[in-house]
Tab-separated table of C-alpha atoms and ligand atoms in Angstrom:
chain	number	residue	atom	x	y	z
Y	1	MET	CA	18.885	41.256	19.815
Y	2	ASN	CA	19.555	39.177	16.748
Y	3	TYR	CA	20.914	35.659	17.241
Y	4	LEU	CA	22.151	32.778	15.121
Y	5	VAL	CA	21.044	29.382	16.470
Y	6	THR	CA	22.832	26.399	14.934
Y	7	GLY	CA	20.859	23.199	15.396
Y	8	GLY	CA	17.785	25.341	16.063
Y	9	ALA	CA	15.550	22.645	14.514
Y	10	GLY	CA	16.654	20.080	17.114
Y	11	TYR	CA	15.233	19.232	20.528
Y	12	ILE	CA	16.997	21.658	22.891
Y	13	GLY	CA	17.751	24.161	20.101
Y	14	SER	CA	14.079	24.555	19.151
Y	15	HIS	CA	13.009	25.111	22.763
Y	16	THR	CA	15.700	27.792	23.064
Y	17	VAL	CA	14.466	29.427	19.842
Y	18	LYS	CA	10.966	29.469	21.360
Y	19	ALA	CA	12.258	31.188	24.518
Y	20	LEU	CA	14.163	33.757	22.426
Y	21	ILE	CA	11.082	34.547	20.318
Y	22	GLU	CA	8.981	34.889	23.463
Y	23	ARG	CA	11.314	37.534	24.859
Y	24	GLY	CA	11.322	39.424	21.548
Y	25	ASP	CA	14.689	38.477	20.041
Y	26	ASP	CA	15.215	37.872	16.310
Y	27	VAL	CA	16.392	34.398	15.365
Y	28	THR	CA	18.046	32.812	12.355
Y	29	ILE	CA	18.231	29.027	12.458
Y	30	LEU	CA	21.174	27.283	10.813
Y	31	ASP	CA	20.551	23.565	10.379
Y	32	ASN	CA	21.371	20.777	7.920
Y	33	PHE	CA	18.146	18.930	8.898
Y	34	SER	CA	20.026	15.665	9.330
Y	35	THR	CA	18.182	15.127	12.627
Y	36	GLY	CA	16.270	18.387	13.127
Y	37	HIS	CA	12.673	18.953	12.021
Y	38	ARG	CA	11.181	21.657	9.827
Y	39	TRP	CA	8.058	21.679	12.007
Y	40	ALA	CA	10.269	22.724	14.932
Y	41	THR	CA	11.528	25.936	13.270
Y	42	GLN	CA	8.472	28.000	14.330
Y	43	GLY	CA	8.367	30.203	11.233
Y	44	GLN	CA	11.861	31.554	11.816
Y	45	ARG	CA	14.338	32.338	9.069
Y	46	ILE	CA	16.295	29.234	8.060
Y	47	ILE	CA	19.767	28.875	6.569
Y	48	GLU	CA	20.166	25.283	5.432
Y	49	VAL	CA	23.847	24.450	5.335
Y	50	ASP	CA	26.232	21.838	6.712
Y	51	LEU	CA	28.908	23.110	9.096
Y	52	ARG	CA	31.432	20.725	7.557
Y	53	ASP	CA	31.487	22.722	4.303
Y	54	LEU	CA	33.512	25.853	5.109
Y	55	HIS	CA	33.071	27.450	1.670
Y	56	LEU	CA	29.295	27.044	1.613
Y	57	LEU	CA	29.063	28.119	5.240
Y	58	ARG	CA	31.066	31.266	4.544
Y	59	SER	CA	28.952	32.235	1.551
Y	60	ALA	CA	25.651	31.373	3.277
Y	61	LEU	CA	26.550	33.650	6.193
Y	62	SER	CA	28.356	36.450	4.390
Y	63	GLY	CA	27.080	39.916	5.237
Y	64	GLU	CA	25.082	38.728	8.250
Y	65	THR	CA	25.274	40.489	11.585
Y	66	PHE	CA	24.475	38.683	14.822
Y	67	ASP	CA	24.761	39.758	18.446
Y	68	GLY	CA	25.668	36.220	19.445
Y	69	VAL	CA	25.627	32.569	18.438
Y	70	PHE	CA	23.962	29.618	20.186
Y	71	HIS	CA	25.746	26.503	18.963
Y	72	PHE	CA	23.655	23.325	19.299
Y	73	ALA	CA	24.349	21.609	15.977
Y	74	ALA	CA	26.097	18.295	16.642
Y	75	LYS	CA	25.677	14.547	16.461
Y	76	SER	CA	24.763	13.150	19.861
Y	77	LEU	CA	24.282	9.372	19.879
Y	78	VAL	CA	26.791	7.703	22.183
Y	79	ALA	CA	26.689	4.248	20.547
Y	80	GLU	CA	26.890	5.692	17.023
Y	81	SER	CA	29.829	7.871	18.077
Y	82	ASN	CA	31.830	4.799	19.070
Y	83	GLN	CA	30.986	3.040	15.795
Y	84	ARG	CA	31.677	6.055	13.541
Y	85	PRO	CA	34.324	8.143	15.321
Y	86	LEU	CA	35.514	10.097	12.276
Y	87	PHE	CA	31.953	11.030	11.362
Y	88	TYR	CA	31.621	12.483	14.888
Y	89	TYR	CA	34.972	14.287	14.772
Y	90	GLN	CA	34.092	15.773	11.374
Y	91	ASN	CA	30.571	16.850	12.315
Y	92	ASN	CA	31.204	18.045	15.822
Y	93	VAL	CA	34.833	19.147	15.986
Y	94	ALA	CA	35.646	20.170	12.402
Y	95	GLY	CA	32.142	21.683	12.040
Y	96	THR	CA	32.714	23.801	15.147
Y	97	ALA	CA	36.138	24.946	13.880
Y	98	ASN	CA	34.464	26.121	10.661
Y	99	LEU	CA	31.702	27.903	12.541
Y	100	LEU	CA	34.211	29.674	14.804
Y	101	GLU	CA	36.254	30.739	11.819
Y	102	VAL	CA	33.250	32.290	10.063
Y	103	ALA	CA	31.984	33.844	13.304
Y	104	ILE	CA	35.307	35.557	13.959
Y	105	GLU	CA	35.578	36.754	10.346
Y	106	ASN	CA	32.177	38.404	10.837
Y	107	ASN	CA	32.918	39.687	14.339
Y	108	TRP	CA	30.255	37.613	16.140
Y	109	MET	CA	32.241	37.281	19.358
Y	110	HIS	CA	29.749	35.817	21.855
Y	111	PHE	CA	29.006	32.098	21.950
Y	112	VAL	CA	26.822	29.834	24.072
Y	113	PHE	CA	27.713	26.231	23.443
Y	114	SER	CA	25.761	23.038	23.997
Y	115	SER	CA	27.960	20.584	25.909
Y	116	SER	CA	27.208	17.477	27.927
Y	117	ALA	CA	27.827	15.682	31.191
Y	118	ALA	CA	29.376	13.070	28.872
Y	119	VAL	CA	32.625	15.097	29.153
Y	120	TYR	CA	33.072	13.865	32.756
Y	121	GLY	CA	33.243	10.121	32.061
Y	122	THR	CA	32.962	7.861	35.092
Y	123	PRO	CA	31.891	9.904	38.132
Y	124	GLU	CA	34.304	10.009	41.054
Y	125	THR	CA	31.880	11.779	43.390
Y	126	ALA	CA	28.129	11.504	44.076
Y	127	LEU	CA	27.513	15.022	42.830
Y	128	ILE	CA	29.480	16.252	39.835
Y	129	ALA	CA	30.673	19.868	39.840
Y	130	GLU	CA	32.465	21.650	37.008
Y	131	ASP	CA	35.904	20.956	38.526
Y	132	HIS	CA	35.349	17.175	38.350
Y	133	SER	CA	37.945	15.496	36.123
Y	134	THR	CA	37.034	15.328	32.425
Y	135	LEU	CA	37.877	11.845	31.158
Y	136	PRO	CA	35.112	11.001	28.662
Y	137	ILE	CA	34.501	7.314	28.032
Y	138	ASN	CA	32.902	7.607	24.597
Y	139	VAL	CA	33.680	9.402	21.347
Y	140	TYR	CA	30.657	11.696	21.716
Y	141	GLY	CA	31.979	12.985	25.053
Y	142	LYS	CA	35.482	13.333	23.610
Y	143	THR	CA	34.195	15.482	20.742
Y	144	LYS	CA	32.250	17.743	23.138
Y	145	LEU	CA	35.387	18.168	25.263
Y	146	ALA	CA	37.452	18.976	22.154
Y	147	MET	CA	34.853	21.573	21.090
Y	148	GLU	CA	35.029	23.159	24.544
Y	149	GLY	CA	38.846	23.179	24.368
Y	150	MET	CA	38.737	24.891	20.988
Y	151	MET	CA	36.490	27.663	22.321
Y	152	GLN	CA	38.618	28.099	25.414
Y	153	ASP	CA	41.744	28.504	23.250
Y	154	VAL	CA	40.035	31.045	20.998
Y	155	CYS	CA	38.928	33.019	24.070
Y	156	ALA	CA	42.542	33.042	25.319
Y	157	ALA	CA	43.895	34.196	21.947
Y	158	GLN	CA	41.583	37.111	21.214
Y	159	GLU	CA	38.609	39.145	22.324
Y	160	PHE	CA	36.060	36.361	22.187
Y	161	SER	CA	33.794	35.044	24.912
Y	162	ALA	CA	32.095	31.687	25.243
Y	163	ILE	CA	30.062	29.714	27.743
Y	164	SER	CA	29.807	25.960	27.617
Y	165	LEU	CA	26.681	24.470	29.191
Y	166	ARG	CA	27.080	20.854	30.295
Y	167	TYR	CA	23.624	19.309	30.325
Y	168	PHE	CA	22.649	16.331	32.393
Y	169	ASN	CA	19.505	14.497	31.144
Y	170	ALA	CA	17.335	16.840	29.074
Y	171	ALA	CA	13.691	15.747	29.258
Y	172	GLY	CA	10.080	16.842	28.840
Y	173	ALA	CA	8.324	19.064	26.329
Y	174	ALA	CA	7.103	22.649	25.970
Y	175	LEU	CA	4.217	23.189	28.375
Y	176	ASP	CA	2.028	24.520	25.550
Y	177	CYS	CA	2.714	21.252	23.701
Y	178	SER	CA	4.024	23.072	20.627
Y	179	LEU	CA	7.434	21.364	20.762
Y	180	GLY	CA	8.886	18.202	22.233
Y	181	GLU	CA	11.401	15.399	21.904
Y	182	SER	CA	11.440	13.511	18.604
Y	183	HIS	CA	14.557	11.546	17.683
Y	184	GLU	CA	14.954	8.890	15.033
Y	185	PRO	CA	16.110	6.447	16.284
Y	186	GLU	CA	14.894	7.252	19.804
Y	187	THR	CA	17.353	6.068	22.449
Y	188	HIS	CA	16.265	8.021	25.532
Y	189	LEU	CA	14.445	6.546	28.505
Y	190	ILE	CA	11.393	8.808	28.896
Y	191	PRO	CA	10.280	8.907	25.222
Y	192	ASN	CA	10.904	5.174	24.873
Y	193	ALA	CA	8.807	4.421	27.983
Y	194	LEU	CA	6.006	6.721	26.770
Y	195	LYS	CA	6.057	5.286	23.252
Y	196	ALA	CA	5.675	1.843	24.814
Y	197	ALA	CA	2.748	3.239	26.842
Y	198	SER	CA	0.998	4.771	23.824
Y	199	GLY	CA	1.539	1.679	21.702
Y	200	SER	CA	3.652	3.572	19.155
Y	201	GLY	CA	6.888	1.834	20.193
Y	202	GLN	CA	8.337	-1.452	21.374
Y	203	PRO	CA	8.005	-2.580	25.001
Y	204	LEU	CA	10.578	-0.682	27.027
Y	205	THR	CA	13.817	-2.522	27.754
Y	206	ILE	CA	15.247	-1.574	31.143
Y	207	PHE	CA	18.989	-1.735	30.520
Y	208	GLY	CA	20.470	-3.416	33.600
Y	209	TYR	CA	18.947	-4.138	36.999
Y	210	ASP	CA	22.076	-5.241	38.892
Y	211	TYR	CA	23.765	-1.857	39.335
Y	212	PRO	CA	24.980	-0.960	42.861
Y	213	THR	CA	22.002	1.378	43.491
Y	214	PRO	CA	19.032	0.945	45.880
Y	215	ASP	CA	16.803	-0.629	43.189
Y	216	GLY	CA	19.553	-1.944	40.900
Y	217	THR	CA	18.931	0.521	38.034
Y	218	CYS	CA	20.981	3.534	36.901
Y	219	ILE	CA	20.469	6.966	38.410
Y	220	ARG	CA	20.244	10.161	36.344
Y	221	ASP	CA	19.494	13.857	36.868
Y	222	TYR	CA	16.531	14.900	34.666
Y	223	ILE	CA	16.193	18.543	33.729
Y	224	HIS	CA	13.180	20.019	31.960
Y	225	VAL	CA	13.974	21.274	28.465
Y	226	GLU	CA	12.326	24.685	29.133
Y	227	ASP	CA	14.606	25.156	32.150
Y	228	LEU	CA	17.555	24.310	29.910
Y	229	ALA	CA	16.332	26.803	27.298
Y	230	ASN	CA	16.081	29.577	29.889
Y	231	ALA	CA	19.615	28.863	31.069
Y	232	HIS	CA	20.821	29.557	27.516
Y	233	LEU	CA	19.232	33.011	27.535
Y	234	LYS	CA	20.849	33.800	30.867
Y	235	ALA	CA	24.186	32.464	29.612
Y	236	MET	CA	24.021	34.689	26.519
Y	237	ASP	CA	23.236	37.747	28.625
Y	238	TYR	CA	26.242	36.873	30.809
Y	239	VAL	CA	28.688	36.115	28.013
Y	240	ARG	CA	27.905	39.380	26.245
Y	241	ASN	CA	29.215	41.204	29.332
Y	242	HIS	CA	32.093	38.957	30.420
Y	243	GLN	CA	35.244	38.269	28.437
Y	244	GLY	CA	36.681	34.726	28.505
Y	245	PHE	CA	35.511	31.131	28.772
Y	246	GLU	CA	33.300	29.541	31.445
Y	247	VAL	CA	31.616	26.174	31.898
Y	248	PHE	CA	28.378	25.573	33.795
Y	249	ASN	CA	26.556	22.372	34.682
Y	250	LEU	CA	22.811	22.333	34.099
Y	251	GLY	CA	20.868	19.832	36.163
Y	252	ASN	CA	18.429	19.618	39.060
Y	253	GLY	CA	20.909	17.993	41.428
Y	254	GLN	CA	18.475	15.163	42.207
Y	255	GLY	CA	18.979	11.597	41.082
Y	256	PHE	CA	16.158	9.309	39.907
Y	257	SER	CA	16.579	5.647	39.028
Y	258	VAL	CA	15.344	4.100	35.787
Y	259	LYS	CA	12.653	2.375	37.864
Y	260	ASP	CA	11.615	5.724	39.443
Y	261	VAL	CA	11.254	7.196	35.960
Y	262	PHE	CA	9.411	4.129	34.692
Y	263	SER	CA	6.906	4.385	37.587
Y	264	ALA	CA	6.430	8.132	36.943
Y	265	CYS	CA	5.745	7.308	33.274
Y	266	GLU	CA	3.127	4.705	34.297
Y	267	ARG	CA	1.441	7.279	36.568
Y	268	ALA	CA	1.471	9.963	33.857
Y	269	ALA	CA	0.052	7.559	31.273
Y	270	GLY	CA	-2.417	6.062	33.757
Y	271	LYS	CA	-1.607	2.534	32.649
Y	272	SER	CA	0.962	-0.224	32.962
Y	273	ILE	CA	3.746	0.013	30.444
Y	274	PRO	CA	4.927	-3.144	28.669
Y	275	HIS	CA	8.572	-3.700	29.535
Y	276	VAL	CA	11.346	-6.261	29.780
Y	277	LEU	CA	14.454	-6.390	31.923
Y	278	GLY	CA	17.527	-6.456	29.690
Y	279	ASP	CA	21.311	-6.497	29.915
Y	280	ARG	CA	23.271	-3.396	30.794
Y	281	ARG	CA	23.815	-0.965	27.916
Y	282	LYS	CA	27.520	-0.564	27.143
Y	283	GLY	CA	29.057	2.630	28.522
Y	284	ASP	CA	26.240	3.592	30.946
Y	285	PRO	CA	27.698	4.997	34.194
Y	286	THR	CA	25.873	3.870	37.364
Y	287	SER	CA	24.936	7.367	38.472
Y	288	LEU	CA	25.206	10.886	37.003
Y	289	VAL	CA	23.912	13.713	39.188
Y	290	SER	CA	24.913	17.363	38.855
Y	291	ASP	CA	26.066	19.975	41.265
Y	292	ALA	CA	24.725	23.018	39.395
Y	293	THR	CA	25.412	25.538	42.174
Y	294	LYS	CA	27.647	27.604	39.881
Y	295	ALA	CA	24.877	28.245	37.314
Y	296	ARG	CA	22.418	29.109	40.085
Y	297	LYS	CA	24.862	31.579	41.672
Y	298	ILE	CA	26.548	33.214	38.702
Y	299	LEU	CA	23.791	33.057	36.072
Y	300	ALA	CA	20.984	33.454	38.647
Y	301	TRP	CA	19.382	30.435	36.981
Y	302	GLU	CA	16.605	28.692	38.858
Y	303	PRO	CA	14.979	25.609	37.318
Y	304	LEU	CA	11.183	25.778	37.649
Y	305	HIS	CA	10.179	22.210	36.787
Y	306	THR	CA	12.125	20.277	39.381
Y	307	LYS	CA	9.565	17.522	40.024
Y	308	LEU	CA	10.024	14.350	38.017
Y	309	GLU	CA	6.221	13.995	37.772
Y	310	GLY	CA	5.840	17.359	36.034
Y	311	ILE	CA	8.694	16.639	33.607
Y	312	VAL	CA	7.196	13.271	32.640
Y	313	GLU	CA	3.642	14.667	32.402
Y	314	SER	CA	4.801	17.296	29.893
Y	315	ALA	CA	6.472	14.542	27.839
Y	316	TRP	CA	3.272	12.451	27.963
Y	317	ALA	CA	1.138	15.417	26.826
Y	318	TRP	CA	3.514	15.807	23.868
Y	319	GLU	CA	3.607	12.081	23.094
Y	320	THR	CA	-0.190	11.825	23.046
Y	321	LYS	CA	-0.526	14.967	20.948
I	1	UFG	N1	17.482	3.400	29.473
I	1	UFG	C1	16.742	2.234	29.506
I	1	UFG	N2	15.989	1.936	28.415
I	1	UFG	C2	15.925	2.725	27.311
I	1	UFG	C3	16.680	3.923	27.288
I	1	UFG	C4	17.455	4.220	28.401
I	1	UFG	O1	16.780	1.486	30.476
I	1	UFG	O2	15.222	2.386	26.330
I	1	UFG	C5	18.303	3.749	30.658
I	1	UFG	C6	19.760	3.890	30.310
I	1	UFG	O3	20.415	2.657	30.355
I	1	UFG	C7	20.219	4.888	31.383
I	1	UFG	C8	18.984	5.759	31.633
I	1	UFG	O4	17.883	5.002	31.128
I	1	UFG	O5	20.523	4.201	32.556
I	1	UFG	C9	19.024	7.080	30.904
I	1	UFG	O6	19.318	6.824	29.531
I	1	UFG	P1	19.137	7.907	28.380
I	1	UFG	O7	19.526	7.250	27.092
I	1	UFG	O8	17.779	8.507	28.468
I	1	UFG	O9	20.173	9.026	28.764
I	1	UFG	P2	21.750	8.899	29.033
I	1	UFG	O10	21.954	9.152	30.493
I	1	UFG	O11	22.337	7.666	28.466
I	1	UFG	O12	22.262	10.043	28.080
I	1	UFG	C10	22.409	11.353	28.483
I	1	UFG	C11	22.389	12.253	27.262
I	1	UFG	C12	23.572	11.967	26.379
I	1	UFG	C13	24.840	12.024	27.194
I	1	UFG	C14	24.742	11.088	28.379
I	1	UFG	C15	25.961	11.129	29.272
I	1	UFG	O13	21.198	12.071	26.525
I	1	UFG	O14	23.637	12.928	25.359
I	1	UFG	O15	23.621	11.465	29.171
I	1	UFG	O16	26.083	12.360	29.828
I	1	UFG	F1	25.888	11.634	26.448
């Protein structure tokens, strides 16, 4: 099969490209390289264009044929999204409208879309399933929900099918160490802890230690990036055979506190990690843990790297490489 991968130079996009190549699919990466990396494109064909420019997008993609589109390209920093809402609406929402328009013009009718647990907002239940209310508390989450809504409406209006995958906390690196997480600025817990361990970053700040959890720090559901990548392949196989719109959570269904993760990072690095206890970070929910039963049942998806230790060790191997 021949697929278009927008944002294929980014963290989760590049791991999905790797999985597609490994199963023998052809890949074209569309990226504006605003946050993605050329080293992450793995020798694949690249179309460098910004989704916000409909005319350039249309001409860059004219005459192409794809069996489906994986849509990762988006801005994804929560704090930045609240400071620059229009930038997020233009990049994420308007960019997706342009992509859908060009896709439909070219008859590429199967989409797998990168969404986020940020669409749920403040959890009302310990485990979050897909039917949990969607009341995002930041602009990033609102844009992801709007992008989902757009795809759902297109699916209702014509013969188009889309799956939205709502990730919990993507983490870790390719087991062969060829790819991994590299954001600038880095805001995520595991890379920040490991950068503090390797000496290439600041001491880790633990954001808040007075949350109503057993050790006072926030709880998250960490999912290995290769498990996420495999879910995309399964989702594409599904969406090519099922008309309509579906959402699936992707997570391990196990919660780990910031202190649990910090300790796992110290074990992986084999040393103490410099850190300070800081104030809560604005907008962090106390706990976010998935119920991903639907993806396991319907997509027959089974995460392989469910142990926090293994996820963190792969990230440490990448960090030290
Ligand atoms: N944390 C720290 N120190 C850091 C970084 C993070 O203590 O330097 C804490 C955070 O406060 C949070 C936990 O570690 O409690 C996890 O934080 P991350 O930034 O790694 O991940 P988030 O849960 O904030 O973000 C993830 C996704 C976002 C998504 C969000 C909500 O990366 O894209 O979940 O679904 F928007």
